[in-house]
Every structure is written in structure tokens, then in C-alpha cells.
């Protein structure tokens, strides 16, 4: 039997200035859709296009420059905090890094780091320090904010954050969306209220789409059934 398609019949348009939230149950295809949108995966059928140019035809290295991704699963890289944020790309000045740290909440960690931005993010090596899971997530968010990309994809971006840090991220999204498109994947109902549009996926298909008010008004909404308020 051929493998089942992870997504099927999905049609979605995201534009600059807009926050679109993707919600639903585990395994419904949210991460797959976000990876298709940023060109990390190419569709086996249909098309993903940026301004009418198919991602299949675009030079991946050039298109990835326009994307910032906060992945659901991230890797703990034993580099300095500075290198973990920039990888030598973009504006590498302290001012640019500190602005991104402020937006992500990583700035709160800096006084505790021996060498500030130059601290090595592993306790395995001399002079390094180990971050907690939530602190790593703040760092990964800093990396995405620092990129200043036109498309910001956030896949469960606050799963490891404390309540205050999570609130900071979601309350800052509208400002970030002024000059970029944001695709937000989250299970938490309170967080999707910030989105202009909510897309509900079920087993790889879009089953509902609308504003928070529209979807929460519908008795049968999968949105209320699947999101936790935690
Ligand atoms: N690299 C892959 N190769 C093959 N199948 C995959 C791959 N990644 C995911 N899948 C399958 O695609 C489907 C959708 O997975 P996806 O990760 O997009 O779900 P999700 O909605 O993000 O789930 P979650 O809420 O758990 O993060 C699942 O059935 C999964 O097993
Ligand atoms: Mg996922």
C-alpha cells in the first residue's frame, strides 16, 4: 500500500501584515505544512508558490534567506550565544543582537551568563554554561527575530516557556507582523486569538477557517475541541 499523503487538497494564502494560526490535533499535518511553505519540503503534488514563483523552481538558498523558522524540535548547538543567534549572518552588531534578545526574552538570561553573548552554550567545554529547555527556546526565538525575514514560521514556539515569557512573545506578534507574514502553530486557544485568521487542519485537510470570533461561535468548532487553554 502506498504511504498516505500527510496533506491533501490544502489551499492556503498568507500575506505580509497577516498572522495566520494553524491548529488541530497531533499528526494533522501542521508541521508538514509549515515546512512546505518555507521550502524545506517540496510537495509531491500541487504547488507552493511565493509571489507566483513555485518553491520547486526557486534557488533554495536564496528563498531561505526570506524565512525565519522557530522549529518545533530544535537542536542544542554547542556554539556561543552570539553564533547560535547569527551563524555569522545579518547584522552581527551587539545592538542588533540585543534588540532580538529583548523581543524574545533572552535578554533576561544575559546577566547570568559569564561572558554575555560570547558565552559558550554547553557545560561540556571550559567556560561554557548549559541553558534550561525554556532558555534554549528563548534563544531559538532570538535567532528567528534577528533574521528580520519576510516570512516568520513559528511551530509551537512557546511550548517550553513560562507564562510571563509566553505572554511577551504573543503580545509582540502584532508589531512583528507589520512588515512580515507570520504563520503560527499552537495548541493553546488563548494564543490563537492574536491571529487574523485561524486554519483548522484535520488529517491533512483544512476543515475550518475563520477569525477567532467566528470559530468560537460555532458549536461544532474543532477549535474548542482541540485546543487547551493551558
Ligand atoms: N519526515 C516525514 N516522513 C514521513 N511522514 C512524516 C514525516 N514527518 C511527518 N510525517 C507524517 O505526517 C503526518 C503529519 O505530521 P506533522 O508533523 O505535520 O503533524 P503535526 O500536525 O505537526 O503534529 P504535532 O501536533 O504532533 O506537532 C503524520 O502522520 C506524520 O507521521
Ligand atoms: Mg508539529
Short mmCIF file of C-alpha atoms and ligand atoms in Angstrom, two decimals:
data_model
loop_
_atom_site.label_atom_id
_atom_site.label_comp_id
_atom_site.label_asym_id
_atom_site.label_seq_id
_atom_site.Cartn_x
_atom_site.Cartn_y
_atom_site.Cartn_z
CA UNK A 1 0.00 0.00 0.00
CA UNK A 2 1.47 3.47 -0.89
CA UNK A 3 2.10 5.81 2.08
CA UNK A 4 -0.78 8.12 2.97
CA UNK A 5 -0.37 11.78 1.98
CA UNK A 6 0.26 13.97 5.04
CA UNK A 7 -1.69 16.81 3.39
CA UNK A 8 -4.38 16.73 0.77
CA UNK A 9 -6.47 19.38 -1.02
CA UNK A 10 -4.96 22.16 1.12
CA UNK A 11 -5.23 25.69 -0.29
CA UNK A 12 -3.80 28.47 1.84
CA UNK A 13 -2.67 32.02 1.12
CA UNK A 14 -0.59 34.03 3.57
CA UNK A 15 0.42 37.62 3.01
CA UNK A 16 2.63 40.23 4.62
CA UNK A 17 1.00 42.00 7.55
CA UNK A 18 -1.04 38.93 8.45
CA UNK A 19 -0.91 36.46 11.31
CA UNK A 20 -2.33 33.06 10.39
CA UNK A 21 -2.69 30.37 13.04
CA UNK A 22 -2.72 26.65 12.26
CA UNK A 23 -4.36 24.45 14.85
CA UNK A 24 -5.53 20.89 15.46
CA UNK A 25 -4.57 17.55 16.80
CA UNK A 26 -1.19 15.86 16.83
CA UNK A 27 -0.32 14.44 13.44
CA UNK A 28 -2.81 16.56 11.48
CA UNK A 29 -0.09 17.99 9.23
CA UNK A 30 0.73 21.40 10.74
CA UNK A 31 4.50 20.99 10.83
CA UNK A 32 4.46 19.45 7.36
CA UNK A 33 2.51 22.44 6.01
CA UNK A 34 4.88 24.93 7.64
CA UNK A 35 7.90 23.10 6.18
CA UNK A 36 6.30 23.15 2.73
CA UNK A 37 5.62 26.88 3.00
CA UNK A 38 9.23 27.71 3.78
CA UNK A 39 10.58 25.44 1.06
CA UNK A 40 12.22 22.90 3.40
CA UNK A 41 9.96 20.28 1.82
CA UNK A 42 8.69 20.25 -1.75
CA UNK A 43 5.17 18.98 -2.45
CA UNK A 44 4.78 15.62 -4.17
CA UNK A 45 1.66 17.09 -5.85
CA UNK A 46 0.27 20.59 -6.24
CA UNK A 47 2.31 23.72 -5.79
CA UNK A 48 3.68 26.02 -3.11
CA UNK A 49 4.43 29.46 -4.54
CA UNK A 50 5.89 32.72 -3.28
CA UNK A 51 4.61 35.69 -5.26
CA UNK A 52 3.63 33.24 -8.04
CA UNK A 53 7.10 31.61 -8.15
CA UNK A 54 6.98 27.93 -7.30
CA UNK A 55 9.30 26.86 -4.46
CA UNK A 56 10.26 23.94 -6.71
CA UNK A 57 11.81 26.45 -9.16
CA UNK A 58 13.39 28.81 -6.64
CA UNK A 59 17.01 28.53 -5.57
CA UNK A 60 16.54 27.13 -2.03
CA UNK A 61 19.45 29.11 -0.56
CA UNK A 62 18.02 32.35 -1.91
CA UNK A 63 14.49 31.64 -0.73
CA UNK A 64 15.58 30.52 2.74
CA UNK A 65 17.05 33.99 3.26
CA UNK A 66 13.47 35.28 3.40
CA UNK A 67 12.33 32.81 6.02
CA UNK A 68 12.77 32.67 9.77
CA UNK A 69 11.72 29.42 11.40
CA UNK A 70 11.11 28.60 15.03
CA UNK A 71 11.03 24.81 14.68
CA UNK A 72 9.01 22.55 16.93
CA UNK A 73 12.10 20.44 17.53
CA UNK A 74 15.37 22.31 17.80
CA UNK A 75 18.99 21.30 18.24
CA UNK A 76 21.18 22.45 21.11
CA UNK A 77 24.25 23.71 19.31
CA UNK A 78 27.48 23.94 21.32
CA UNK A 79 28.34 27.40 19.97
CA UNK A 80 28.49 30.77 21.67
CA UNK A 81 25.20 32.54 22.22
CA UNK A 82 26.26 35.07 19.56
CA UNK A 83 26.92 32.37 16.95
CA UNK A 84 23.80 30.47 17.94
CA UNK A 85 21.78 33.58 17.08
CA UNK A 86 23.51 34.84 13.93
CA UNK A 87 25.51 31.99 12.34
CA UNK A 88 27.54 34.92 11.01
CA UNK A 89 24.57 36.25 9.06
CA UNK A 90 22.74 39.56 9.07
CA UNK A 91 23.62 42.48 11.32
CA UNK A 92 26.07 40.94 13.79
CA UNK A 93 26.40 44.11 15.90
CA UNK A 94 25.70 43.84 19.63
CA UNK A 95 22.87 46.36 19.18
CA UNK A 96 21.06 44.12 16.68
CA UNK A 97 21.56 41.04 18.84
CA UNK A 98 20.41 42.78 22.00
CA UNK A 99 17.26 44.07 20.25
CA UNK A 100 16.39 40.50 19.22
CA UNK A 101 17.17 39.29 22.77
CA UNK A 102 14.78 41.90 24.19
CA UNK A 103 11.98 40.75 21.88
CA UNK A 104 12.43 37.07 22.76
CA UNK A 105 13.04 37.46 26.49
CA UNK A 106 16.61 36.13 26.15
CA UNK A 107 17.90 39.47 27.48
CA UNK A 108 16.87 38.33 30.97
CA UNK A 109 19.38 35.47 30.72
CA UNK A 110 22.35 37.65 29.81
CA UNK A 111 23.32 38.88 33.33
CA UNK A 112 23.63 35.21 34.35
CA UNK A 113 25.99 34.32 31.52
CA UNK A 114 29.71 34.58 32.35
CA UNK A 115 30.74 36.12 29.07
CA UNK A 116 27.41 37.57 27.94
CA UNK A 117 26.78 36.99 24.24
CA UNK A 118 30.17 35.28 23.94
CA UNK A 119 29.32 32.53 26.43
CA UNK A 120 29.57 29.02 25.05
CA UNK A 121 26.21 27.26 25.29
CA UNK A 122 27.40 23.94 26.69
CA UNK A 123 28.78 22.91 30.06
CA UNK A 124 30.85 20.18 28.36
CA UNK A 125 33.57 22.66 27.40
CA UNK A 126 35.66 25.01 29.54
CA UNK A 127 33.94 28.31 30.31
CA UNK A 128 30.63 27.17 28.86
CA UNK A 129 27.22 27.15 30.50
CA UNK A 130 24.20 24.97 29.97
CA UNK A 131 20.80 26.55 29.37
CA UNK A 132 17.47 25.14 30.50
CA UNK A 133 14.89 23.97 27.93
CA UNK A 134 12.93 27.22 28.16
CA UNK A 135 16.11 29.30 27.93
CA UNK A 136 17.04 27.41 24.76
CA UNK A 137 13.64 28.17 23.34
CA UNK A 138 14.20 31.87 24.06
CA UNK A 139 17.50 31.59 22.19
CA UNK A 140 15.84 29.91 19.20
CA UNK A 141 13.21 32.68 19.15
CA UNK A 142 16.01 35.28 19.26
CA UNK A 143 17.57 33.65 16.19
CA UNK A 144 14.30 33.90 14.27
CA UNK A 145 13.65 37.52 15.30
CA UNK A 146 17.20 38.54 14.42
CA UNK A 147 16.75 37.33 10.84
CA UNK A 148 14.21 40.08 10.03
CA UNK A 149 12.72 37.76 7.39
CA UNK A 150 9.54 38.42 5.40
CA UNK A 151 8.05 35.09 6.49
CA UNK A 152 8.15 34.06 10.13
CA UNK A 153 7.07 30.50 10.84
CA UNK A 154 6.60 29.56 14.46
CA UNK A 155 5.85 25.93 15.28
CA UNK A 156 4.79 25.61 18.92
CA UNK A 157 7.19 28.46 19.71
CA UNK A 158 6.39 28.77 23.39
CA UNK A 159 5.93 25.15 24.46
CA UNK A 160 8.83 25.38 26.95
CA UNK A 161 8.33 28.99 28.07
CA UNK A 162 7.00 30.17 31.42
CA UNK A 163 3.71 32.09 31.38
CA UNK A 164 5.28 35.54 31.50
CA UNK A 165 7.75 34.78 28.70
CA UNK A 166 4.96 33.29 26.60
CA UNK A 167 2.81 36.38 27.09
CA UNK A 168 5.68 38.59 25.92
CA UNK A 169 6.02 36.63 22.67
CA UNK A 170 2.33 36.68 21.78
CA UNK A 171 1.82 40.31 22.73
CA UNK A 172 4.75 41.26 20.46
CA UNK A 173 3.47 39.41 17.37
CA UNK A 174 1.23 42.20 16.04
CA UNK A 175 4.18 44.59 15.96
CA UNK A 176 6.32 41.96 14.18
CA UNK A 177 3.56 41.33 11.63
CA UNK A 178 3.68 44.94 10.43
CA UNK A 179 6.25 44.10 7.80
CA UNK A 180 6.12 40.31 7.52
CA UNK A 181 3.77 37.35 7.28
CA UNK A 182 3.52 35.17 10.39
CA UNK A 183 2.38 31.57 10.44
CA UNK A 184 1.77 30.44 13.97
CA UNK A 185 1.24 26.86 15.08
CA UNK A 186 0.00 26.44 18.59
CA UNK A 187 -2.34 24.24 20.59
CA UNK A 188 -3.28 26.90 23.10
CA UNK A 189 -6.61 28.56 22.49
CA UNK A 190 -5.70 31.80 24.24
CA UNK A 191 -2.73 32.23 21.92
CA UNK A 192 -4.57 31.87 18.62
CA UNK A 193 -6.79 34.84 19.50
CA UNK A 194 -3.96 37.08 18.25
CA UNK A 195 -4.29 35.68 14.70
CA UNK A 196 -6.17 37.42 11.89
CA UNK A 197 -7.20 34.04 10.58
CA UNK A 198 -7.28 30.57 12.06
CA UNK A 199 -6.98 27.49 9.90
CA UNK A 200 -8.09 24.19 11.40
CA UNK A 201 -6.43 21.09 9.95
CA UNK A 202 -7.72 17.58 10.41
CA UNK A 203 -5.95 14.55 8.98
CA UNK A 204 -4.17 16.68 6.41
CA UNK A 205 -7.21 18.67 5.25
CA UNK A 206 -8.44 22.16 6.07
CA UNK A 207 -11.76 21.63 7.81
CA UNK A 208 -12.43 25.14 9.11
CA UNK A 209 -11.10 28.62 8.53
CA UNK A 210 -12.07 31.96 10.05
CA UNK A 211 -11.43 34.52 12.73
CA UNK A 212 -11.24 33.56 16.39
CA UNK A 213 -14.70 35.06 16.98
CA UNK A 214 -16.21 33.17 14.03
CA UNK A 215 -14.76 29.81 15.00
CA UNK A 216 -15.51 30.03 18.70
CA UNK A 217 -19.14 30.96 17.91
CA UNK A 218 -19.66 27.68 16.08
CA UNK A 219 -20.85 24.93 18.43
CA UNK A 220 -19.20 22.24 16.36
CA UNK A 221 -15.86 24.04 16.13
CA UNK A 222 -12.89 21.73 16.20
CA UNK A 223 -11.02 24.71 17.58
CA UNK A 224 -12.63 24.49 21.02
CA UNK A 225 -12.44 20.73 20.99
CA UNK A 226 -8.75 20.54 20.29
CA UNK A 227 -7.04 23.47 21.92
CA UNK A 228 -6.12 23.68 25.54
CA UNK A 229 -6.17 26.91 27.46
CA UNK A 230 -3.11 25.93 29.46
N1 LIG B 1 9.56 13.22 7.51
C1 LIG B 1 8.40 12.56 7.43
N2 LIG B 1 8.27 11.50 6.62
C2 LIG B 1 7.10 10.82 6.52
N3 LIG B 1 6.00 11.13 7.21
C3 LIG B 1 6.07 12.18 8.05
C4 LIG B 1 7.26 12.94 8.22
N4 LIG B 1 7.02 13.94 9.12
C5 LIG B 1 5.73 13.77 9.49
N5 LIG B 1 5.17 12.73 8.85
C6 LIG B 1 3.79 12.26 8.99
O1 LIG B 1 2.95 13.31 8.52
C7 LIG B 1 1.79 13.42 9.36
C8 LIG B 1 1.69 14.85 9.85
O2 LIG B 1 2.80 15.13 10.69
P1 LIG B 1 3.10 16.59 11.21
O3 LIG B 1 4.42 16.55 11.92
O4 LIG B 1 2.95 17.57 10.11
O5 LIG B 1 1.90 16.78 12.26
P2 LIG B 1 1.60 17.96 13.27
O6 LIG B 1 0.20 18.43 12.99
O7 LIG B 1 2.69 18.97 13.25
O8 LIG B 1 1.59 17.21 14.68
P3 LIG B 1 2.01 17.70 16.15
O9 LIG B 1 0.84 18.47 16.68
O10 LIG B 1 2.21 16.42 16.88
O11 LIG B 1 3.26 18.52 16.05
C9 LIG B 1 1.94 12.38 10.46
O12 LIG B 1 1.14 11.28 10.11
C10 LIG B 1 3.41 12.02 10.42
O13 LIG B 1 3.59 10.68 10.78
MG1 LIG B 2 4.09 19.51 14.60
#
